[in-house]
Short mmCIF file of C-alpha atoms in Angstrom, two decimals:
data_model
loop_
_atom_site.label_atom_id
_atom_site.label_comp_id
_atom_site.label_asym_id
_atom_site.label_seq_id
_atom_site.Cartn_x
_atom_site.Cartn_y
_atom_site.Cartn_z
CA MET A 472 22.15 20.94 8.06
CA VAL A 473 24.77 20.81 10.84
CA GLY A 474 22.04 20.18 13.42
CA LEU A 475 20.70 17.34 11.32
CA GLN A 476 24.11 15.74 10.98
CA THR A 477 24.61 15.98 14.74
CA GLU A 478 21.23 14.37 15.38
CA ALA A 479 21.91 11.59 12.88
CA ALA A 480 25.35 10.90 14.34
CA ALA A 481 23.82 10.69 17.82
CA ALA A 482 21.33 8.16 16.41
CA GLY A 483 24.23 5.93 15.37
CA ILE A 484 24.55 6.81 11.68
CA SER A 485 28.18 6.47 10.58
CA HIS A 486 30.23 9.51 9.63
CA ARG A 487 30.94 7.94 6.22
CA THR A 488 27.24 7.61 5.42
CA LEU A 489 26.49 11.16 6.57
CA GLU A 490 29.28 12.54 4.43
CA ARG A 491 28.12 10.67 1.35
CA ALA A 492 24.42 11.31 1.87
CA LEU A 493 24.34 14.91 3.06
CA ALA A 494 27.52 16.65 2.03
CA ASP A 495 26.29 17.81 -1.38
CA ILE A 496 22.80 18.90 -0.29
CA LYS A 497 22.95 22.68 -0.03
CA LYS A 498 19.28 23.63 -0.31
CA PRO A 499 15.84 22.00 -0.52
CA LEU A 500 14.72 20.48 -3.79
CA ALA A 501 12.38 23.11 -5.20
CA LYS A 502 10.31 20.54 -7.08
CA VAL A 503 9.62 18.54 -3.92
CA ILE A 504 8.45 21.61 -2.01
CA ASP A 505 6.34 22.71 -4.95
CA VAL A 506 4.60 19.34 -5.29
CA ASP A 507 4.00 19.15 -1.53
CA ARG A 508 2.37 22.59 -1.41
CA LYS A 509 0.35 22.23 -4.58
CA GLN A 510 -1.16 18.79 -4.25
CA PRO A 511 -4.44 18.87 -6.18
CA GLU A 512 -7.74 18.54 -4.39
CA PHE A 513 -9.17 15.06 -4.64
CA THR A 514 -12.31 15.50 -6.75
CA GLN A 515 -12.42 12.11 -8.46
CA THR A 516 -15.22 9.79 -7.36
CA VAL A 517 -14.25 6.52 -5.71
CA GLN A 518 -15.78 4.65 -8.63
CA ASP A 519 -13.65 6.62 -11.10
CA TYR A 520 -10.55 6.07 -8.95
CA VAL A 521 -11.19 2.33 -8.90
CA SER A 522 -12.04 2.10 -12.59
CA THR A 523 -8.86 3.85 -13.71
CA ARG A 524 -6.71 1.52 -11.61
CA ILE A 525 -8.35 -1.78 -12.45
CA SER A 526 -7.70 -1.56 -16.15
CA GLY A 527 -7.51 -4.49 -18.53
CA TYR A 528 -3.75 -4.20 -18.84
CA ARG A 529 -3.27 -4.17 -15.05
CA ILE A 530 -5.35 -7.32 -14.72
CA LYS A 531 -3.49 -8.96 -17.61
CA ASP A 532 -0.09 -8.01 -16.21
CA GLY A 533 -1.06 -9.18 -12.72
CA ARG A 534 -2.00 -12.60 -14.06
CA LYS A 535 1.29 -12.65 -15.95
CA MET A 536 3.17 -11.97 -12.70
CA LYS A 537 1.20 -14.75 -11.02
CA ARG A 538 2.47 -17.15 -13.69
CA ARG A 539 5.99 -15.76 -13.58
CA TYR A 540 6.60 -16.07 -9.83
CA PRO A 541 4.59 -19.09 -8.63
CA ILE A 542 7.36 -20.47 -6.41
CA TRP A 543 8.08 -17.19 -4.62
CA LEU A 544 4.40 -16.38 -4.28
CA GLY A 545 3.85 -19.81 -2.76
CA ARG A 546 6.71 -19.39 -0.29
CA VAL A 547 5.52 -15.94 0.75
CA GLU A 548 1.92 -17.10 1.03
CA ASP A 549 2.92 -20.05 3.24
CA ARG A 550 5.26 -18.06 5.46
CA HIS A 551 3.14 -14.96 6.04
CA GLY A 552 -0.38 -16.28 5.60
CA VAL A 553 -1.47 -13.75 2.98
CA GLN A 554 -3.16 -14.91 -0.22
CA ARG A 555 -1.06 -14.26 -3.30
CA ARG A 556 -3.81 -12.39 -5.11
CA PHE A 557 -3.67 -9.61 -2.50
CA ILE A 558 0.12 -9.38 -2.60
CA LEU A 559 -0.04 -9.05 -6.38
CA ALA A 560 -2.86 -6.52 -6.23
CA LEU A 561 -0.96 -4.25 -3.85
CA TRP A 562 2.10 -4.47 -6.08
CA GLY A 563 -0.04 -3.61 -9.08
CA ILE A 564 -1.88 -0.68 -7.52
CA GLU A 565 1.21 0.84 -5.90
CA THR A 566 3.69 0.77 -8.78
CA ASN A 567 2.13 -1.15 -11.67
CA TYR A 568 4.25 -4.19 -10.79
CA GLY A 569 7.43 -2.17 -10.34
CA ARG A 570 7.21 0.00 -13.45
CA HIS A 571 6.54 3.33 -11.71
CA THR A 572 8.49 3.60 -8.47
CA GLY A 573 9.45 7.29 -8.55
CA ASN A 574 12.70 8.92 -9.55
CA PHE A 575 13.29 11.38 -6.71
CA PRO A 576 16.46 10.88 -4.62
CA VAL A 577 14.92 9.81 -1.32
CA ILE A 578 17.46 11.38 1.03
CA GLU A 579 17.36 14.73 -0.75
CA ALA A 580 13.55 14.71 -0.86
CA LEU A 581 13.30 13.96 2.86
CA VAL A 582 15.87 16.61 3.75
CA SER A 583 13.80 19.11 1.76
CA LEU A 584 10.55 18.17 3.50
CA SER A 585 12.15 18.04 6.95
CA TYR A 586 13.12 21.70 6.59
CA ASP A 587 9.86 22.87 5.03
CA GLY A 588 8.08 23.32 8.35
CA ARG A 589 4.59 21.92 7.69
CA ARG A 590 5.39 18.32 8.70
CA SER A 591 9.06 18.70 9.50
CA ASP A 592 9.09 16.42 12.57
CA TYR A 593 7.57 13.53 10.65
CA PHE A 594 9.91 13.84 7.69
CA ARG A 595 12.94 14.32 9.95
CA ARG A 596 12.16 10.97 11.58
CA GLU A 597 11.76 9.37 8.15
CA LEU A 598 15.07 10.88 7.07
CA LEU A 599 16.89 9.27 10.00
CA GLU A 600 15.36 5.90 9.10
CA ALA A 601 16.40 6.37 5.46
CA LEU A 602 19.97 7.08 6.56
CA ARG A 603 19.90 3.87 8.63
CA ILE A 604 18.90 1.93 5.53
CA VAL A 605 21.86 3.31 3.58
CA ASP A 606 24.16 2.80 6.56
CA ALA A 607 23.15 -0.87 6.77
CA GLY A 608 24.10 -1.39 3.13
CA HIS A 609 20.68 -2.40 1.86
CA ILE A 610 20.80 -0.07 -1.15
CA PRO A 611 23.51 2.13 -2.71
CA LEU A 612 22.75 5.79 -2.18
CA LYS A 613 22.49 6.50 -5.92
CA HIS A 614 19.83 3.79 -6.30
CA MET A 615 17.71 4.97 -3.35
CA LYS A 616 14.94 6.53 -5.41
CA GLY A 617 11.26 6.97 -4.69
CA SER A 618 8.33 9.36 -4.67
CA TRP A 619 8.59 13.05 -3.89
CA ALA A 620 7.47 12.24 -0.32
CA GLY A 621 10.06 9.51 0.23
CA ALA A 622 7.97 6.39 -0.45
CA MET A 623 10.44 3.85 -1.79
CA GLY A 624 10.69 0.91 -4.11
CA GLN A 625 8.15 -1.36 -5.73
CA CYS A 626 5.93 -1.48 -2.66
CA GLN A 627 6.32 2.24 -1.87
CA PHE A 628 7.35 1.84 1.76
CA MET A 629 8.27 4.90 3.77
CA PRO A 630 11.67 4.40 5.45
CA SER A 631 10.12 3.72 8.88
CA VAL A 632 7.88 1.04 7.36
CA PHE A 633 10.89 -0.47 5.59
CA CYS A 634 12.80 -0.69 8.87
CA ALA A 635 9.84 -2.29 10.66
CA TYR A 636 8.51 -4.70 8.04
CA ALA A 637 10.74 -5.14 4.98
CA VAL A 638 12.06 -8.69 4.50
CA ASP A 639 15.22 -10.22 3.02
CA ALA A 640 13.41 -13.06 1.28
CA GLU A 641 16.42 -14.08 -0.82
CA GLY A 642 18.70 -14.36 2.21
CA ASP A 643 21.53 -12.35 0.67
CA GLY A 644 21.92 -10.06 3.67
CA ARG A 645 20.27 -7.08 1.99
CA ILE A 646 16.65 -5.99 1.73
CA ASP A 647 16.11 -4.66 -1.77
CA ILE A 648 12.53 -3.52 -2.44
CA TRP A 649 13.78 -1.63 -5.50
CA HIS A 650 15.02 -4.56 -7.59
CA SER A 651 14.33 -7.89 -5.83
CA VAL A 652 10.83 -9.18 -6.57
CA PRO A 653 11.03 -11.80 -3.78
CA ASP A 654 11.89 -9.05 -1.27
CA VAL A 655 9.01 -6.92 -2.59
CA LEU A 656 6.46 -9.74 -2.32
CA ALA A 657 7.61 -10.86 1.12
CA SER A 658 7.79 -7.33 2.50
CA GLY A 659 4.26 -6.52 1.42
CA ALA A 660 2.94 -9.76 2.88
CA ASN A 661 4.83 -9.25 6.12
CA PHE A 662 3.29 -5.81 6.55
CA LEU A 663 -0.23 -7.18 6.05
CA ALA A 664 0.38 -10.12 8.38
CA ALA A 665 1.75 -7.86 11.11
CA SER A 666 -1.26 -5.57 10.69
CA GLY A 667 -3.72 -8.36 11.46
CA TRP A 668 -4.45 -10.04 8.13
CA LYS A 669 -6.80 -13.06 8.25
CA ASN A 670 -5.97 -15.57 5.54
CA ASP A 671 -9.27 -17.42 5.85
CA GLN A 672 -11.19 -14.33 4.73
CA THR A 673 -11.42 -12.05 1.74
CA TRP A 674 -11.63 -8.24 1.85
CA GLY A 675 -15.36 -7.84 1.23
CA ARG A 676 -17.58 -7.68 -1.84
CA PRO A 677 -19.82 -5.35 -3.85
CA VAL A 678 -23.47 -5.80 -2.89
CA LYS A 679 -26.97 -4.73 -3.90
CA LEU A 680 -29.27 -2.96 -1.43
CA PRO A 681 -33.06 -3.23 -1.32
CA LYS A 682 -35.20 -0.17 -2.03
CA GLY A 683 -35.66 2.10 0.95
CA PHE A 684 -32.61 0.73 2.76
CA ASP A 685 -31.77 2.46 6.05
CA THR A 686 -28.55 4.37 5.23
CA SER A 687 -27.94 5.11 8.93
CA LEU A 688 -26.32 1.65 8.95
CA VAL A 689 -23.60 2.80 6.53
CA GLY A 690 -20.05 3.36 7.81
CA LEU A 691 -16.90 1.57 8.96
CA GLU A 692 -17.80 2.31 12.57
CA LYS A 693 -20.90 0.10 12.29
CA ARG A 694 -20.63 -3.70 12.16
CA LEU A 695 -23.23 -6.41 11.78
CA PRO A 696 -22.83 -10.16 11.14
CA LEU A 697 -23.50 -11.34 7.59
CA PRO A 698 -26.76 -13.12 8.56
CA LYS A 699 -28.09 -9.80 9.86
CA TRP A 700 -27.22 -8.03 6.58
CA GLN A 701 -28.93 -10.88 4.76
CA ALA A 702 -32.05 -10.41 6.88
CA LEU A 703 -32.01 -6.70 6.01
CA GLY A 704 -32.22 -7.55 2.33
CA VAL A 705 -28.60 -7.05 1.30
CA ARG A 706 -27.56 -9.39 -1.51
CA ARG A 707 -24.62 -10.06 -3.79
CA VAL A 708 -24.71 -7.94 -6.94
CA ASP A 709 -26.12 -10.85 -8.95
CA GLY A 710 -28.97 -11.25 -6.46
CA ARG A 711 -27.67 -14.36 -4.72
CA ALA A 712 -27.62 -14.71 -0.95
CA LEU A 713 -24.63 -13.53 1.06
CA PRO A 714 -22.13 -16.10 2.39
CA ARG A 715 -23.43 -17.98 5.40
CA ARG A 716 -20.36 -17.35 7.56
CA ASN A 717 -20.97 -15.44 10.75
CA LEU A 718 -18.49 -12.67 9.87
CA ASP A 719 -18.89 -9.11 11.01
CA ALA A 720 -19.09 -6.69 8.10
CA SER A 721 -19.52 -2.97 7.54
CA LEU A 722 -21.50 -1.38 4.73
CA LEU A 723 -19.92 1.34 2.59
CA LEU A 724 -21.47 3.70 0.06
CA PRO A 725 -18.26 5.48 -0.92
CA ASP A 726 -19.86 7.84 -3.41
CA GLY A 727 -23.01 8.47 -1.39
CA PRO A 728 -26.61 7.23 -1.60
CA GLY A 729 -27.38 5.45 -4.84
CA SER A 730 -23.75 4.57 -5.55
CA GLN A 731 -22.23 1.11 -5.59
CA ALA A 732 -22.44 -0.47 -2.13
CA TYR A 733 -19.84 -2.74 -0.52
CA LEU A 734 -19.79 -5.01 2.50
CA VAL A 735 -16.25 -5.04 3.91
CA TYR A 736 -14.54 -7.30 6.44
CA ASP A 737 -11.57 -6.99 8.76
CA ASN A 738 -9.04 -7.42 5.94
CA PHE A 739 -10.39 -4.24 4.36
CA ARG A 740 -9.36 -2.43 7.52
CA VAL A 741 -5.90 -3.98 7.24
CA LEU A 742 -5.59 -2.60 3.70
CA ARG A 743 -6.41 0.81 5.16
CA VAL A 744 -3.47 0.45 7.54
CA TRP A 745 -1.32 0.36 4.39
CA ASN A 746 -3.10 3.41 2.97
CA LYS A 747 -5.85 5.18 4.92
CA SER A 748 -8.12 5.49 1.92
CA ASN A 749 -11.32 3.61 1.19
CA ALA A 750 -10.71 4.13 -2.53
CA PHE A 751 -7.26 2.54 -2.30
CA ALA A 752 -8.49 -0.42 -0.27
CA LEU A 753 -11.40 -1.00 -2.66
CA ALA A 754 -9.08 -0.87 -5.67
CA VAL A 755 -6.77 -3.45 -4.12
CA GLY A 756 -9.64 -5.71 -3.12
CA LEU A 757 -11.40 -5.55 -6.47
CA LEU A 758 -8.15 -6.06 -8.41
CA SER A 759 -7.38 -9.07 -6.23
CA ASP A 760 -10.75 -10.55 -7.20
CA GLN A 761 -9.86 -10.21 -10.88
CA LEU A 762 -6.42 -11.77 -10.35
CA ALA A 763 -8.00 -14.73 -8.58
CA LYS A 764 -10.12 -15.56 -11.66
CA GLY A 765 -7.52 -15.98 -14.41
CA LYS A 766 -4.45 -18.10 -14.83
#
């Protein structure tokens, strides 16, 4: 712990913050180490993953949030160029609109993981960023809670992501992604915008493939313009023609041949910058479609 304090002090963290944040941590949190080492294998299909996350109540609550925060959603949309339905969908998928943000003390969790050895360098860097956040006065130490891995607040930012992209939308001098909905919405939008979001496009769409389709064309590494996919017989799920825009798209069959197919655009790749998971990006995109439909 002494070496960590020395490193943090050299990085500019104040002695007062180090004393408050680290003085009482004597050993790693056993629960954090246990969860990290015993993460279950991912055996759920992508379709099951998506279905469990786009529930009726999540759609209903997302539409309720759209009605509750129209002014802030409009401001964030205008400033960052990200459609509100995607901001809401990310909020909904990550923490169910702020209901489930994690109750682990972030500093203690990151200290535990930084000494565990498997990914110690990564978590040590995140710990230093977390200490900077406390040092800057954005959040009281006792309120700095998150997941067992240190993802924080209603948008589940790691500390390094917070320091790079989180936004003080309310202009009160603090960035509070734990309690301030405007800060949560703006921070999520800022991350997407900085990652290359295109506000004149959607994420993609589910599609129907013709019989005997050449599955060698499947994969994010392959791109064809929409007119080419149309010529190959790909259609919307209701059988209608694809949009006529000359957008490049990739074809995904996330659960293998015979499963639901999707054509995805550049914004899908931006969602994967947030979380490198096709299942996550599909869930966000499909939830956003549902939130766009209702008032």
